[in-house]
PDB file of C-alpha atoms in Angstrom:
ATOM      1  CA  GLU A   1      -6.076 -11.254 -20.419  1.00 57.00           C
ATOM      2  CA  ALA A   2      -5.386  -8.664 -17.852  1.00 62.00           C
ATOM      3  CA  GLU A   3      -6.145  -4.879 -18.571  1.00 79.00           C
ATOM      4  CA  PHE A   4      -4.346  -1.926 -17.036  1.00 83.00           C
ATOM      5  CA  VAL A   5      -5.196   1.587 -16.631  1.00 86.00           C
ATOM      6  CA  PHE A   6      -2.050   3.649 -15.938  1.00 85.00           C
ATOM      7  CA  LEU A   7      -2.451   7.081 -14.283  1.00 82.00           C
ATOM      8  CA  ASP A   8       0.611   9.468 -14.470  1.00 78.00           C
ATOM      9  CA  THR A   9       0.826  10.472 -10.749  1.00 72.00           C
ATOM     10  CA  ALA A  10       4.147  12.316 -11.458  1.00 74.00           C
ATOM     11  CA  SER A  11       2.036  15.166 -13.025  1.00 80.00           C
ATOM     12  CA  PHE A  12      -0.528  15.050 -10.331  1.00 83.00           C
ATOM     13  CA  LEU A  13       0.717  17.905  -7.996  1.00 89.00           C
ATOM     14  CA  PRO A  14      -2.503  19.020  -6.313  1.00 91.00           C
ATOM     15  CA  PHE A  15      -0.897  21.514  -3.844  1.00 94.00           C
ATOM     16  CA  GLU A  16       1.285  23.075  -6.427  1.00 92.00           C
ATOM     17  CA  GLN A  17      -1.374  23.258  -9.078  1.00 92.00           C
ATOM     18  CA  HIS A  18      -3.911  25.010  -6.854  1.00 93.00           C
ATOM     19  CA  LYS A  19      -1.630  27.758  -5.421  1.00 93.00           C
ATOM     20  CA  THR A  20      -4.257  30.308  -4.538  1.00 94.00           C
ATOM     21  CA  VAL A  21      -6.502  28.104  -2.323  1.00 94.00           C
ATOM     22  CA  VAL A  22      -3.310  26.520  -0.661  1.00 95.00           C
ATOM     23  CA  CYS A  23      -1.556  29.908  -0.124  1.00 96.00           C
ATOM     24  CA  HIS A  24      -4.770  31.370   1.360  1.00 96.00           C
ATOM     25  CA  LYS A  25      -5.156  28.092   3.619  1.00 97.00           C
ATOM     26  CA  ASP A  26      -8.590  28.015   2.203  1.00 97.00           C
ATOM     27  CA  VAL A  27      -9.290  24.312   3.199  1.00 96.00           C
ATOM     28  CA  THR A  28     -13.081  24.458   2.392  1.00 96.00           C
ATOM     29  CA  GLY A  29     -12.433  25.863  -0.981  1.00 96.00           C
ATOM     30  CA  TYR A  30      -9.872  23.382  -1.711  1.00 96.00           C
ATOM     31  CA  THR A  31     -11.939  20.525  -0.531  1.00 96.00           C
ATOM     32  CA  GLU A  32     -14.502  21.486  -3.125  1.00 96.00           C
ATOM     33  CA  ILE A  33     -11.880  21.360  -5.816  1.00 95.00           C
ATOM     34  CA  VAL A  34     -10.775  18.008  -4.619  1.00 95.00           C
ATOM     35  CA  LYS A  35     -14.309  16.645  -4.589  1.00 97.00           C
ATOM     36  CA  ALA A  36     -14.805  17.684  -8.340  1.00 96.00           C
ATOM     37  CA  PHE A  37     -11.607  15.800  -9.495  1.00 92.00           C
ATOM     38  CA  GLY A  38     -12.354  12.890  -7.188  1.00 94.00           C
ATOM     39  CA  ASP A  39     -15.903  12.665  -8.795  1.00 97.00           C
ATOM     40  CA  SER A  40     -14.322  12.922 -12.273  1.00 95.00           C
ATOM     41  CA  LEU A  41     -11.842  10.109 -11.465  1.00 94.00           C
ATOM     42  CA  TYR A  42     -14.808   8.034 -10.054  1.00 96.00           C
ATOM     43  CA  ASP A  43     -17.045   8.605 -13.273  1.00 96.00           C
ATOM     44  CA  THR A  44     -14.456   8.423 -15.915  1.00 94.00           C
ATOM     45  CA  VAL A  45     -11.988   5.994 -14.568  1.00 94.00           C
ATOM     46  CA  LEU A  46     -13.091   3.857 -11.616  1.00 95.00           C
ATOM     47  CA  ILE A  47     -16.520   3.137 -12.912  1.00 94.00           C
ATOM     48  CA  GLY A  48     -15.905   4.112 -16.601  1.00 93.00           C
ATOM     49  CA  GLU A  49     -13.075   1.411 -16.978  1.00 92.00           C
ATOM     50  CA  ASN A  50     -14.603  -1.018 -14.550  1.00 93.00           C
ATOM     51  CA  ILE A  51     -11.616  -0.853 -12.124  1.00 95.00           C
ATOM     52  CA  GLU A  52     -11.428  -3.671  -9.493  1.00 96.00           C
ATOM     53  CA  TYR A  53      -7.943  -3.099  -8.010  1.00 96.00           C
ATOM     54  CA  ILE A  54      -5.749  -0.079  -7.350  1.00 95.00           C
ATOM     55  CA  ASN A  55      -1.975  -0.122  -6.890  1.00 94.00           C
ATOM     56  CA  TYR A  56      -1.126   3.275  -5.255  1.00 92.00           C
ATOM     57  CA  SER A  57       2.324   4.392  -4.178  1.00 85.00           C
ATOM     58  CA  GLY A  58       3.291   7.137  -1.929  1.00 76.00           C
ATOM     59  CA  GLY A  59       0.433   9.398  -0.833  1.00 84.00           C
ATOM     60  CA  PHE A  60       0.285  13.119   0.408  1.00 92.00           C
ATOM     61  CA  ILE A  61       1.713  14.043   3.866  1.00 95.00           C
ATOM     62  CA  VAL A  62       2.390  17.109   5.769  1.00 96.00           C
ATOM     63  CA  ASP A  63       5.808  17.441   4.272  1.00 96.00           C
ATOM     64  CA  THR A  64       4.280  17.360   0.697  1.00 95.00           C
ATOM     65  CA  VAL A  65       2.118  20.580   1.700  1.00 96.00           C
ATOM     66  CA  LYS A  66       5.231  22.309   3.053  1.00 97.00           C
ATOM     67  CA  ARG A  67       7.352  21.495  -0.073  1.00 96.00           C
ATOM     68  CA  ALA A  68       4.495  22.877  -2.123  1.00 96.00           C
ATOM     69  CA  TRP A  69       4.161  25.996   0.154  1.00 97.00           C
ATOM     70  CA  ALA A  70       7.705  26.697  -0.460  1.00 96.00           C
ATOM     71  CA  LYS A  71       7.758  25.945  -4.244  1.00 95.00           C
ATOM     72  CA  ASN A  72       4.791  28.291  -4.626  1.00 95.00           C
ATOM     73  CA  LYS A  73       6.397  31.067  -2.615  1.00 96.00           C
ATOM     74  CA  CYS A  74       3.441  31.574  -0.395  1.00 96.00           C
ATOM     75  CA  ASP A  75       3.544  34.634   2.038  1.00 96.00           C
ATOM     76  CA  GLY A  76       4.174  33.776   5.549  1.00 95.00           C
ATOM     77  CA  SER A  77       4.630  30.291   7.068  1.00 95.00           C
ATOM     78  CA  VAL A  78       2.450  27.230   7.410  1.00 96.00           C
ATOM     79  CA  SER A  79       2.370  25.254  10.623  1.00 96.00           C
ATOM     80  CA  ASP A  80       2.120  21.407  11.005  1.00 96.00           C
ATOM     81  CA  LYS A  81      -1.357  21.684  12.052  1.00 96.00           C
ATOM     82  CA  GLU A  82      -2.343  24.075   9.067  1.00 97.00           C
ATOM     83  CA  ALA A  83      -0.545  21.735   6.693  1.00 97.00           C
ATOM     84  CA  SER A  84      -2.341  18.728   8.146  1.00 97.00           C
ATOM     85  CA  ASP A  85      -5.610  20.227   7.582  1.00 97.00           C
ATOM     86  CA  ILE A  86      -4.721  21.219   3.997  1.00 97.00           C
ATOM     87  CA  ALA A  87      -3.559  17.684   3.374  1.00 97.00           C
ATOM     88  CA  MET A  88      -6.856  16.412   4.754  1.00 97.00           C
ATOM     89  CA  ALA A  89      -8.603  18.396   1.998  1.00 97.00           C
ATOM     90  CA  LEU A  90      -7.758  15.425  -0.240  1.00 96.00           C
ATOM     91  CA  LEU A  91      -9.915  13.193   1.763  1.00 97.00           C
ATOM     92  CA  PRO A  92     -12.766  13.166  -0.859  1.00 97.00           C
ATOM     93  CA  PHE A  93     -10.152  11.871  -3.489  1.00 95.00           C
ATOM     94  CA  TYR A  94      -8.857   9.262  -1.188  1.00 96.00           C
ATOM     95  CA  GLU A  95     -12.511   8.133  -0.218  1.00 97.00           C
ATOM     96  CA  ARG A  96     -12.965   7.468  -3.893  1.00 97.00           C
ATOM     97  CA  LEU A  97      -9.913   5.434  -4.030  1.00 96.00           C
ATOM     98  CA  PHE A  98     -10.321   3.345  -0.898  1.00 97.00           C
ATOM     99  CA  ASN A  99     -13.988   3.550   0.039  1.00 97.00           C
ATOM    100  CA  THR A 100     -15.618   2.757  -3.228  1.00 97.00           C
ATOM    101  CA  SER A 101     -17.617  -0.466  -3.127  1.00 97.00           C
ATOM    102  CA  GLY A 102     -16.113  -3.158  -5.241  1.00 96.00           C
ATOM    103  CA  ILE A 103     -12.677  -1.684  -5.539  1.00 97.00           C
ATOM    104  CA  LEU A 104      -9.689  -2.836  -3.444  1.00 98.00           C
ATOM    105  CA  GLY A 105      -6.805  -0.344  -2.988  1.00 97.00           C
ATOM    106  CA  ILE A 106      -3.280  -1.356  -2.310  1.00 96.00           C
ATOM    107  CA  GLN A 107      -1.131   1.383  -1.121  1.00 96.00           C
ATOM    108  CA  ALA A 108       2.556   1.578  -0.153  1.00 94.00           C
ATOM    109  CA  ALA A 109       2.629   2.361   3.470  1.00 94.00           C
ATOM    110  CA  TYR A 110       4.503   5.224   5.176  1.00 92.00           C
ATOM    111  CA  PRO A 111       6.251   3.925   8.154  1.00 89.00           C
ATOM    112  CA  PHE A 112       5.460   6.038  11.012  1.00 89.00           C
ATOM    113  CA  ASN A 113       5.100   5.835  14.857  1.00 86.00           C
ATOM    114  CA  VAL A 114       2.180   6.105  17.139  1.00 85.00           C
ATOM    115  CA  GLY A 115       1.839   9.839  17.946  1.00 88.00           C
ATOM    116  CA  ASP A 116       2.976  10.927  14.366  1.00 91.00           C
ATOM    117  CA  GLU A 117      -0.436  10.441  12.756  1.00 93.00           C
ATOM    118  CA  SER A 118      -0.942  14.175  12.360  1.00 94.00           C
ATOM    119  CA  LYS A 119       1.950  14.212   9.975  1.00 95.00           C
ATOM    120  CA  TYR A 120       0.472  11.513   7.789  1.00 95.00           C
ATOM    121  CA  PRO A 121      -3.295  12.117   8.282  1.00 96.00           C
ATOM    122  CA  LEU A 122      -4.483  10.452   5.021  1.00 96.00           C
ATOM    123  CA  ASP A 123      -2.408   7.460   5.806  1.00 95.00           C
ATOM    124  CA  ALA A 124      -3.685   7.183   9.307  1.00 95.00           C
ATOM    125  CA  GLU A 125      -7.398   7.636   8.202  1.00 95.00           C
ATOM    126  CA  PRO A 126      -9.363   4.429   8.176  1.00 94.00           C
ATOM    127  CA  PHE A 127     -10.741   3.291   4.894  1.00 96.00           C
ATOM    128  CA  ASN A 128     -12.837   0.106   4.372  1.00 96.00           C
ATOM    129  CA  ASN A 129     -11.084  -0.978   1.110  1.00 98.00           C
ATOM    130  CA  ARG A 130      -7.524  -0.264   1.497  1.00 97.00           C
ATOM    131  CA  ILE A 131      -4.511  -2.507   2.559  1.00 97.00           C
ATOM    132  CA  ARG A 132      -1.286  -0.509   3.429  1.00 96.00           C
ATOM    133  CA  VAL A 133       1.784  -2.703   2.549  1.00 95.00           C
ATOM    134  CA  THR A 134       5.305  -2.331   3.716  1.00 94.00           C
ATOM    135  CA  TYR A 135       8.299  -4.784   3.546  1.00 90.00           C
ATOM    136  CA  TYR A 136      10.578  -6.449   5.975  1.00 90.00           C
ATOM    137  CA  THR A 137      13.717  -8.613   5.670  1.00 87.00           C
ATOM    138  CA  THR A 138      14.978 -11.729   7.288  1.00 87.00           C
ATOM    139  CA  GLU A 139      18.324 -11.201   5.593  1.00 85.00           C
ATOM    140  CA  THR A 140      19.827 -14.840   4.852  1.00 83.00           C
ATOM    141  CA  HIS A 141      17.598 -16.489   7.281  1.00 86.00           C
ATOM    142  CA  ASP A 142      14.570 -18.570   6.124  1.00 86.00           C
ATOM    143  CA  THR A 143      11.198 -17.973   7.956  1.00 87.00           C
ATOM    144  CA  SER A 144       8.944 -20.627   9.178  1.00 89.00           C
ATOM    145  CA  LEU A 145       5.668 -18.838   8.216  1.00 93.00           C
ATOM    146  CA  PRO A 146       3.102 -21.085   6.871  1.00 95.00           C
ATOM    147  CA  GLU A 147       1.147 -20.139   3.659  1.00 94.00           C
ATOM    148  CA  ASN A 148      -1.607 -18.150   5.520  1.00 94.00           C
ATOM    149  CA  GLY A 149       0.900 -16.615   8.160  1.00 95.00           C
ATOM    150  CA  VAL A 150      -1.130 -17.954  11.135  1.00 96.00           C
ATOM    151  CA  VAL A 151       1.328 -18.582  14.116  1.00 94.00           C
ATOM    152  CA  ALA A 152      -1.036 -17.827  16.980  1.00 92.00           C
ATOM    153  CA  GLU A 153       1.039 -16.655  19.951  1.00 91.00           C
ATOM    154  CA  LYS A 154       4.376 -17.677  18.416  1.00 91.00           C
ATOM    155  CA  GLN A 155       6.835 -14.814  17.309  1.00 91.00           C
ATOM    156  CA  PRO A 156       6.507 -14.949  13.588  1.00 92.00           C
ATOM    157  CA  VAL A 157       9.978 -13.712  12.737  1.00 91.00           C
ATOM    158  CA  VAL A 158      12.744 -14.351  15.429  1.00 90.00           C
ATOM    159  CA  GLY A 159      15.526 -11.961  15.841  1.00 90.00           C
ATOM    160  CA  PHE A 160      14.312  -9.114  13.593  1.00 90.00           C
ATOM    161  CA  ASP A 161      12.123  -6.931  15.889  1.00 89.00           C
ATOM    162  CA  SER A 162      13.635  -3.832  14.326  1.00 89.00           C
ATOM    163  CA  GLU A 163      11.826  -4.775  11.230  1.00 89.00           C
ATOM    164  CA  PHE A 164       8.397  -4.305  12.760  1.00 90.00           C
ATOM    165  CA  THR A 165       8.762  -0.883  14.504  1.00 87.00           C
ATOM    166  CA  PHE A 166       5.889   0.578  12.775  1.00 87.00           C
ATOM    167  CA  LEU A 167       3.244  -1.834  13.738  1.00 87.00           C
ATOM    168  CA  SER A 168       0.269   0.576  13.545  1.00 87.00           C
ATOM    169  CA  SER A 169       1.097   2.297  10.132  1.00 92.00           C
ATOM    170  CA  ALA A 170       0.920  -0.853   7.790  1.00 94.00           C
ATOM    171  CA  ASP A 171      -1.815  -3.627   7.207  1.00 95.00           C
ATOM    172  CA  LEU A 172       0.536  -6.058   5.627  1.00 96.00           C
ATOM    173  CA  PHE A 173       4.158  -6.847   5.850  1.00 95.00           C
ATOM    174  CA  VAL A 174       5.728  -8.795   3.080  1.00 92.00           C
ATOM    175  CA  ASN A 175       9.320 -10.462   3.224  1.00 90.00           C
ATOM    176  CA  PHE A 176      11.766  -9.193   0.801  1.00 83.00           C
ATOM    177  CA  GLY A 177      14.589 -11.611   1.940  1.00 77.00           C
ATOM    178  CA  VAL A 178      18.127 -10.653   1.602  1.00 70.00           C
ATOM    179  CA  VAL A 179      18.887  -7.050   2.233  1.00 68.00           C
ATOM    180  CA  ASP A 180      21.910  -6.449  -0.057  1.00 66.00           C
ATOM    181  CA  PHE A 181      22.188  -8.430  -3.223  1.00 62.00           C
ATOM    182  CA  ASP A 182      24.881 -10.880  -3.027  1.00 67.00           C
ATOM    183  CA  PRO A 183      24.714 -13.935  -5.174  1.00 64.00           C
ATOM    184  CA  THR A 184      26.423 -15.991  -2.352  1.00 72.00           C
ATOM    185  CA  GLN A 185      23.695 -15.138   0.205  1.00 72.00           C
ATOM    186  CA  THR A 186      20.199 -16.657  -0.345  1.00 74.00           C
ATOM    187  CA  ASN A 187      17.243 -17.633   1.593  1.00 76.00           C
ATOM    188  CA  LYS A 188      13.945 -19.210   0.470  1.00 78.00           C
ATOM    189  CA  THR A 189      12.500 -15.714  -0.072  1.00 76.00           C
ATOM    190  CA  PRO A 190      15.100 -13.810  -2.261  1.00 70.00           C
ATOM    191  CA  LYS A 191      14.698 -10.243  -2.102  1.00 58.00           C
ATOM    192  CA  GLN A 192      13.160  -9.203  -5.265  1.00 62.00           C
ATOM    193  CA  THR A 193      11.690  -6.187  -6.980  1.00 60.00           C
ATOM    194  CA  TYR A 194       8.975  -5.960  -9.604  1.00 60.00           C
ATOM    195  CA  ASP A 195       8.201  -3.598 -12.324  1.00 65.00           C
ATOM    196  CA  VAL A 196       5.040  -1.369 -11.976  1.00 65.00           C
ATOM    197  CA  PHE A 197       2.930  -4.091 -13.477  1.00 67.00           C
ATOM    198  CA  GLY A 198       4.264  -6.831 -11.232  1.00 61.00           C
ATOM    199  CA  MET A 199       4.908  -9.035 -14.198  1.00 63.00           C
ATOM    200  CA  ARG A 200       8.668  -9.570 -13.891  1.00 64.00           C
ATOM    201  CA  SER A 201      11.042  -9.964 -10.837  1.00 61.00           C
ATOM    202  CA  MET A 202      14.801  -9.209 -10.383  1.00 62.00           C
ATOM    203  CA  PRO A 203      17.208  -8.804  -7.543  1.00 59.00           C
ATOM    204  CA  GLU A 204      16.226  -5.654  -5.454  1.00 62.00           C
ATOM    205  CA  LEU A 205      19.022  -3.241  -4.685  1.00 62.00           C
ATOM    206  CA  ASP A 206      16.811  -0.712  -2.809  1.00 66.00           C
ATOM    207  CA  LEU A 207      14.296  -0.913  -0.147  1.00 73.00           C
ATOM    208  CA  HIS A 208      11.077   1.085  -0.679  1.00 78.00           C
ATOM    209  CA  THR A 209       7.539   0.386   0.194  1.00 86.00           C
ATOM    210  CA  SER A 210       6.387   1.467  -3.358  1.00 86.00           C
ATOM    211  CA  TRP A 211       7.847  -1.950  -4.429  1.00 81.00           C
ATOM    212  CA  ALA A 212       6.076  -3.656  -1.596  1.00 88.00           C
ATOM    213  CA  ALA A 213       2.640  -2.666  -2.794  1.00 91.00           C
ATOM    214  CA  PRO A 214       2.782  -4.690  -6.049  1.00 88.00           C
ATOM    215  CA  VAL A 215       3.881  -7.791  -4.291  1.00 88.00           C
ATOM    216  CA  GLY A 216       0.851  -7.356  -1.855  1.00 93.00           C
ATOM    217  CA  LEU A 217      -1.421  -6.809  -4.872  1.00 93.00           C
ATOM    218  CA  SER A 218      -0.028  -9.865  -6.712  1.00 90.00           C
ATOM    219  CA  GLN A 219      -0.513 -11.959  -3.580  1.00 93.00           C
ATOM    220  CA  ILE A 220      -4.186 -10.780  -3.387  1.00 96.00           C
ATOM    221  CA  LEU A 221      -4.736 -11.601  -7.079  1.00 94.00           C
ATOM    222  CA  TYR A 222      -3.152 -15.102  -6.370  1.00 93.00           C
ATOM    223  CA  LEU A 223      -5.660 -15.681  -3.622  1.00 95.00           C
ATOM    224  CA  ARG A 224      -8.482 -14.425  -5.732  1.00 96.00           C
ATOM    225  CA  ASN A 225      -7.674 -16.792  -8.676  1.00 93.00           C
ATOM    226  CA  SER A 226      -6.688 -19.677  -6.282  1.00 92.00           C
ATOM    227  CA  LEU A 227      -9.410 -19.620  -3.536  1.00 94.00           C
ATOM    228  CA  PHE A 228     -12.210 -17.775  -5.150  1.00 96.00           C
ATOM    229  CA  SER A 229     -12.058 -18.235  -8.784  1.00 93.00           C
ATOM    230  CA  GLU A 230     -15.543 -19.142  -9.081  1.00 94.00           C
ATOM    231  CA  GLU A 231     -16.940 -16.031  -7.433  1.00 95.00           C
ATOM    232  CA  GLU A 232     -17.900 -12.932  -9.249  1.00 96.00           C
ATOM    233  CA  HIS A 233     -16.119  -9.694  -8.184  1.00 96.00           C
ATOM    234  CA  SER A 234     -17.958  -7.878  -5.524  1.00 97.00           C
ATOM    235  CA  GLN A 235     -17.562  -6.051  -2.199  1.00 97.00           C
ATOM    236  CA  PHE A 236     -18.197  -9.285  -0.469  1.00 97.00           C
ATOM    237  CA  LEU A 237     -15.276 -10.799  -2.449  1.00 97.00           C
ATOM    238  CA  ILE A 238     -13.057  -7.925  -1.492  1.00 97.00           C
ATOM    239  CA  GLU A 239     -13.875  -8.480   2.208  1.00 97.00           C
ATOM    240  CA  GLN A 240     -12.930 -12.167   1.813  1.00 97.00           C
ATOM    241  CA  LEU A 241      -9.682 -11.166   0.139  1.00 97.00           C
ATOM    242  CA  ILE A 242      -8.764  -8.771   3.019  1.00 97.00           C
ATOM    243  CA  ASP A 243      -9.548 -11.614   5.467  1.00 96.00           C
ATOM    244  CA  ALA A 244      -7.364 -14.087   3.492  1.00 96.00           C
ATOM    245  CA  THR A 245      -4.510 -11.721   3.187  1.00 96.00           C
ATOM    246  CA  THR A 246      -4.476 -11.002   6.948  1.00 95.00           C
ATOM    247  CA  PRO A 247      -6.326 -13.838   8.605  1.00 96.00           C
ATOM    248  CA  GLU A 248      -7.230 -13.944  12.245  1.00 96.00           C
ATOM    249  CA  GLY A 249      -5.217 -16.047  14.724  1.00 95.00           C
ATOM    250  CA  CYS A 250      -1.952 -14.153  15.518  1.00 95.00           C
ATOM    251  CA  SER A 251      -1.849 -12.387  19.058  1.00 92.00           C
ATOM    252  CA  PHE A 252       1.877 -11.915  19.291  1.00 91.00           C
ATOM    253  CA  TYR A 253       1.661  -8.157  18.528  1.00 91.00           C
ATOM    254  CA  SER A 254      -1.283  -6.574  20.287  1.00 89.00           C
ATOM    255  CA  GLU A 255      -1.254  -3.726  17.809  1.00 88.00           C
ATOM    256  CA  PHE A 256      -2.317  -6.344  15.037  1.00 91.00           C
ATOM    257  CA  ASN A 257      -5.539  -6.910  16.772  1.00 91.00           C
ATOM    258  CA  ASN A 258      -5.338 -10.666  16.304  1.00 94.00           C
ATOM    259  CA  LYS A 259      -4.626 -10.195  12.502  1.00 95.00           C
ATOM    260  CA  CYS A 260      -1.780 -12.121  10.947  1.00 96.00           C
ATOM    261  CA  ARG A 261      -0.209  -9.200   9.023  1.00 95.00           C
ATOM    262  CA  ILE A 262       3.270 -10.716   8.637  1.00 96.00           C
ATOM    263  CA  GLN A 263       3.235 -12.650   5.493  1.00 95.00           C
ATOM    264  CA  ASP A 264       5.912 -14.381   3.144  1.00 93.00           C
ATOM    265  CA  PRO A 265       4.190 -14.737  -0.161  1.00 91.00           C
ATOM    266  CA  LEU A 266       7.177 -15.279  -2.311  1.00 85.00           C
ATOM    267  CA  LYS A 267       8.546 -18.225  -0.319  1.00 88.00           C
ATOM    268  CA  HIS A 268       5.156 -19.947  -0.980  1.00 91.00           C
ATOM    269  CA  ARG A 269       4.979 -18.665  -4.593  1.00 88.00           C
ATOM    270  CA  GLN A 270       1.857 -16.711  -3.849  1.00 91.00           C
ATOM    271  CA  HIS A 271       2.317 -14.486  -6.757  1.00 84.00           C
ATOM    272  CA  GLU A 272       0.452 -14.178 -10.102  1.00 81.00           C
ATOM    273  CA  VAL A 273       3.659 -14.725 -12.046  1.00 77.00           C
ATOM    274  CA  TYR A 274       4.194 -18.082 -10.574  1.00 82.00           C
ATOM    275  CA  ARG A 275       0.474 -19.156 -10.863  1.00 85.00           C
ATOM    276  CA  LEU A 276       0.565 -18.142 -14.484  1.00 83.00           C
ATOM    277  CA  GLY A 277       3.787 -20.023 -15.056  1.00 83.00           C
ATOM    278  CA  TYR A 278       5.801 -16.983 -16.057  1.00 77.00           C
ATOM    279  CA  LEU A 279       8.297 -17.923 -13.206  1.00 71.00           C
ATOM    280  CA  GLU A 280       8.848 -21.340 -11.676  1.00 71.00           C
TER     281      GLU A 280
END
């Protein structure tokens, strides 16, 4: 019964397609252009197609602007600060995606350290209706995380601190299990990948946050259909889903602000393919 709207983001190259304003570093003019296509997206797709959830892969960062600058053969050079300002011209577009009431956006997180926010300005920007998702691995070890991920002051995953270096750049960490696919190595959360629709799983041979976002979205849909099946879709429901996905009660990492961001949804079969009976 699911309905999908697929947008071909591979052909969406906003910095290359608007060479004049980018090469002139015309942030004001570019912001007006972005606002126009953001409004069009809102009217024709988000509202026109009654969108409730968005799965969004990699976004636009300073390096994206610099690559477009070189490809467009702009005169002179562009500094990190100028590239960051140009990237932030996309803010009206991001606000439509992640600040629209009644729509929840799930984005693949860029892993960046505190102090690097200026290189990832749109990813560091706070939005009410966005969850940035990344992965972690426990290799062949099982985790003891409960279904809601609440472990109070206990370290949620022991012996894998290196997996949680970028604590402030992601809202949700999902366990991918075993790093390198080997049929002789298993744990209760096998490392899997999903197609772009999140409807099939298979052994994962490459780590990428773009494949963590669909797992996060499927967990959210599972929670929506399991915990809130009687509720109509609304902004209040989205707020409940965000709270259910990252509940309060974990104080081990101060950067998490008491939120339990480390989850193991596949271990507990919190995924639509299991709820619907496609997989067991």
